[in-house]
């Protein structure tokens, strides 16, 4: 990544993986690896990024979400 550039990372928050065998009625094997925002922030820091913003949104029942969503914005110092 170019120094001074920004990175946005979005992911489902959690500690446990989730498996879907028939999403939308189709037979597939789909695994979700959820992450904790604190862990991802630490990994970004270790890679030389400075955290600019961290937002964690609770699940939206209207969208039938089961886990929180995290949005991290980080910057690679120039």
Coordinates of N, CA, C and O in Angstrom, one line a residue:
X1 N 0.8 -1.2 0.0 CA 0.0 0.0 0.0 C 0.9 1.2 0.0 O 1.9 1.3 0.7
X2 N 0.5 2.2 -0.7 CA 1.2 3.5 -0.8 C 1.2 4.2 0.5 O 0.1 4.4 1.1
X3 N 2.3 4.7 1.0 CA 2.4 5.5 2.2 C 1.4 6.7 2.1 O 1.3 7.3 1.1
X4 N 0.7 6.9 3.2 CA -0.3 8.0 3.2 C -1.7 7.5 2.7 O -2.7 8.3 2.9
X5 N -1.8 6.3 2.2 CA -3.1 5.8 1.7 C -3.9 5.3 2.9 O -3.5 5.1 4.0
X6 N -5.2 5.2 2.6 CA -6.2 4.7 3.6 C -6.7 3.3 3.2 O -6.7 2.9 2.1
X7 N -7.1 2.6 4.3 CA -7.6 1.2 4.1 C -8.9 1.2 4.9 O -9.0 1.7 6.0
X8 N -10.0 0.6 4.3 CA -11.2 0.4 5.0 C -11.4 -1.1 5.1 O -11.4 -1.8 4.0
X9 N -11.7 -1.6 6.3 CA -11.9 -3.1 6.5 C -13.2 -3.3 7.2 O -13.5 -2.6 8.2
X10 N -14.1 -4.1 6.6 CA -15.4 -4.4 7.2 C -15.5 -5.9 7.4 O -15.1 -6.7 6.5
X11 N -16.1 -6.3 8.5 CA -16.2 -7.7 8.8 C -17.2 -7.9 9.9 O -17.6 -7.0 10.6
X12 N -17.7 -9.2 10.0 CA -18.6 -9.6 11.1 C -17.8 -9.8 12.3 O -16.7 -10.4 12.3
X13 N -18.3 -9.4 13.5 CA -17.7 -9.5 14.7 C -18.1 -10.8 15.4 O -19.2 -11.1 15.4
X14 N -17.1 -11.4 16.0 CA -17.4 -12.6 16.8 C -16.2 -13.4 17.0 O -15.1 -13.1 16.5
X15 N -16.3 -14.5 17.8 CA -15.2 -15.4 18.1 C -15.4 -16.8 17.5 O -14.4 -17.5 17.3
X16 N -16.6 -17.1 17.1 CA -16.9 -18.5 16.6 C -17.2 -18.4 15.1 O -17.9 -17.5 14.6
X17 N -16.7 -19.4 14.4 CA -17.0 -19.5 12.9 C -18.5 -19.9 12.8 O -19.1 -20.4 13.7
X18 N -19.1 -19.6 11.6 CA -20.4 -20.0 11.3 C -20.4 -20.7 10.0 O -19.7 -20.3 9.0
X19 N -21.2 -21.8 9.8 CA -21.3 -22.6 8.6 C -22.7 -22.6 8.1 O -23.6 -22.8 8.9
X20 N -22.9 -22.3 6.8 CA -24.2 -22.4 6.2 C -24.1 -23.5 5.1 O -23.2 -23.6 4.3
X21 N -25.1 -24.4 5.2 CA -25.1 -25.5 4.2 C -26.1 -25.3 3.1 O -26.0 -25.9 2.0
X22 N -27.1 -24.4 3.3 CA -28.1 -24.2 2.2 C -28.5 -22.7 2.2 O -29.7 -22.4 2.4
X23 N -27.5 -21.8 2.0 CA -28.0 -20.4 2.0 C -28.8 -20.1 0.8 O -28.5 -20.6 -0.3
X24 N -29.9 -19.4 1.0 CA -30.9 -19.1 -0.1 C -31.4 -20.3 -0.8 O -31.7 -20.3 -2.0
X25 N -31.4 -21.5 -0.1 CA -31.9 -22.7 -0.7 C -31.0 -23.5 -1.6 O -31.4 -24.5 -2.2
X26 N -29.7 -23.1 -1.7 CA -28.8 -23.7 -2.6 C -27.8 -24.6 -1.8 O -27.3 -24.1 -0.8
X27 N -27.5 -25.8 -2.2 CA -26.6 -26.7 -1.4 C -25.1 -26.2 -1.6 O -24.6 -26.4 -2.7
X28 N -24.6 -25.6 -0.6 CA -23.2 -25.2 -0.7 C -22.6 -25.4 0.7 O -23.3 -25.5 1.7
X29 N -21.3 -25.3 0.9 CA -20.7 -25.2 2.2 C -20.0 -23.9 2.3 O -19.0 -23.6 1.6
X30 N -20.5 -23.0 3.1 CA -20.0 -21.6 3.2 C -19.7 -21.4 4.7 O -20.5 -21.5 5.6
X31 N -18.4 -21.1 4.9 CA -17.9 -20.9 6.3 C -17.6 -19.4 6.4 O -16.9 -18.8 5.6
X32 N -18.0 -18.8 7.5 CA -17.7 -17.4 7.9 C -16.7 -17.5 9.1 O -17.0 -18.1 10.1
X33 N -15.6 -16.7 9.0 CA -14.7 -16.6 10.1 C -14.8 -15.2 10.6 O -14.4 -14.2 10.0
X34 N -15.5 -15.1 11.8 CA -15.7 -13.8 12.4 C -14.4 -13.4 13.2 O -13.6 -14.2 13.6
X35 N -14.3 -12.1 13.4 CA -13.1 -11.6 14.1 C -13.5 -10.6 15.1 O -14.6 -10.0 15.0
X36 N -12.7 -10.3 16.1 CA -12.9 -9.3 17.1 C -12.2 -8.0 16.6 O -11.1 -8.1 16.1
X37 N -12.9 -6.9 16.7 CA -12.3 -5.6 16.2 C -11.0 -5.3 16.9 O -10.1 -4.8 16.3
X38 N -10.9 -5.6 18.2 CA -9.6 -5.4 18.9 C -8.4 -6.2 18.3 O -7.3 -5.7 18.2
X39 N -8.7 -7.4 17.9 CA -7.7 -8.3 17.3 C -7.3 -7.7 16.0 O -6.1 -7.6 15.6
X40 N -8.2 -7.3 15.2 CA -7.9 -6.8 13.8 C -7.2 -5.4 13.9 O -6.3 -5.2 13.2
X41 N -7.5 -4.6 14.9 CA -6.8 -3.3 15.2 C -5.4 -3.6 15.5 O -4.5 -2.9 15.0
X42 N -5.1 -4.6 16.3 CA -3.8 -5.0 16.7 C -3.0 -5.5 15.5 O -1.8 -5.1 15.3
X43 N -3.6 -6.3 14.6 CA -2.9 -6.7 13.4 C -2.6 -5.6 12.5 O -1.5 -5.5 11.9
X44 N -3.5 -4.6 12.3 CA -3.2 -3.4 11.5 C -2.1 -2.6 12.1 O -1.2 -2.2 11.3
X45 N -2.1 -2.5 13.4 CA -1.0 -1.7 14.0 C 0.4 -2.4 13.8 O 1.4 -1.8 13.5
X46 N 0.4 -3.7 13.9 CA 1.6 -4.5 13.7 C 2.1 -4.4 12.3 O 3.3 -4.5 12.0
X47 N 1.2 -4.2 11.4 CA 1.6 -4.0 9.9 C 1.9 -2.6 9.6 O 2.2 -2.3 8.4
X48 N 1.9 -1.7 10.6 CA 2.4 -0.3 10.3 C 1.3 0.7 10.0 O 1.5 1.8 9.6
X49 N 0.0 0.3 10.3 CA -1.1 1.2 10.0 C -1.5 1.9 11.3 O -1.4 1.3 12.4
X50 N -2.0 3.1 11.2 CA -2.5 3.9 12.3 C -4.0 3.9 12.2 O -4.6 4.2 11.1
X51 N -4.7 3.5 13.2 CA -6.2 3.5 13.2 C -6.7 4.9 13.2 O -6.3 5.8 14.0
X52 N -7.6 5.1 12.2 CA -8.3 6.4 12.1 C -9.7 6.4 12.7 O -10.1 7.3 13.4
X53 N -10.4 5.3 12.5 CA -11.8 5.2 13.0 C -12.1 3.7 13.2 O -11.7 2.8 12.4
X54 N -12.9 3.4 14.3 CA -13.4 2.1 14.5 C -14.9 2.3 14.8 O -15.2 2.9 15.8
X55 N -15.8 1.6 14.1 CA -17.2 1.6 14.3 C -17.7 0.2 14.4 O -17.3 -0.6 13.5
X56 N -18.4 -0.1 15.4 CA -19.0 -1.4 15.6 C -20.5 -1.2 15.7 O -21.0 -0.5 16.5
X57 N -21.2 -1.9 14.8 CA -22.7 -1.7 14.7 C -23.3 -3.0 15.1 O -23.0 -4.1 14.7
X58 N -24.3 -2.9 16.0 CA -25.1 -4.1 16.5 C -25.9 -4.7 15.3 O -26.2 -4.0 14.3
X59 N -26.2 -6.0 15.4 CA -27.0 -6.6 14.4 C -28.3 -5.9 14.1 O -28.9 -5.4 15.0
X60 N -28.7 -5.9 12.8 CA -29.9 -5.2 12.4 C -31.0 -6.3 12.2 O -30.9 -7.1 11.3
X61 N -32.0 -6.3 13.1 CA -33.0 -7.4 13.1 C -33.8 -7.4 11.7 O -34.2 -8.4 11.2
X62 N -34.0 -6.2 11.2 CA -34.8 -6.1 9.9 C -34.0 -6.7 8.8 O -34.7 -7.2 7.9
X63 N -32.7 -6.8 8.9 CA -31.9 -7.4 7.8 C -31.6 -8.9 8.2 O -30.8 -9.6 7.5
X64 N -32.1 -9.3 9.3 CA -31.9 -10.7 9.8 C -30.4 -11.0 10.1 O -29.9 -12.1 9.9
X65 N -29.7 -10.0 10.5 CA -28.3 -10.2 10.9 C -28.2 -10.8 12.3 O -29.0 -10.5 13.2
X66 N -27.2 -11.7 12.4 CA -27.0 -12.4 13.7 C -25.8 -11.9 14.4 O -25.6 -12.3 15.6
X67 N -24.9 -11.2 13.8 CA -23.7 -10.7 14.5 C -23.5 -9.2 14.2 O -24.0 -8.7 13.2
X68 N -22.7 -8.6 15.1 CA -22.4 -7.2 14.9 C -21.5 -7.1 13.7 O -20.8 -8.0 13.2
X69 N -21.4 -5.8 13.1 CA -20.5 -5.5 12.0 C -19.5 -4.5 12.4 O -19.8 -3.6 13.1
X70 N -18.3 -4.7 12.1 CA -17.2 -3.7 12.4 C -16.7 -3.1 11.1 O -16.6 -3.7 10.1
X71 N -16.3 -1.8 11.2 CA -15.8 -1.0 10.1 C -14.5 -0.3 10.7 O -14.7 0.5 11.6
X72 N -13.4 -0.6 10.1 CA -12.1 0.0 10.6 C -11.6 0.8 9.4 O -11.5 0.3 8.3
X73 N -11.1 2.0 9.7 CA -10.4 2.8 8.7 C -9.0 3.1 9.3 O -8.9 3.5 10.4
X74 N -8.0 2.7 8.5 CA -6.6 2.9 9.0 C -5.8 3.6 7.9 O -6.2 3.6 6.7
X75 N -4.7 4.2 8.3 CA -3.9 4.9 7.4 C -2.4 4.4 7.5 O -1.9 4.2 8.6
X76 N -1.8 4.3 6.4 CA -0.4 3.9 6.3 C 0.4 5.3 6.4 O 0.3 6.0 5.4
X77 N 1.1 5.5 7.5 CA 1.8 6.8 7.6 C 2.8 7.0 6.4 O 3.4 6.1 5.9
X78 N 2.9 8.3 6.0 CA 3.8 8.6 4.9 C 5.2 8.6 5.3 O 5.6 8.7 6.4

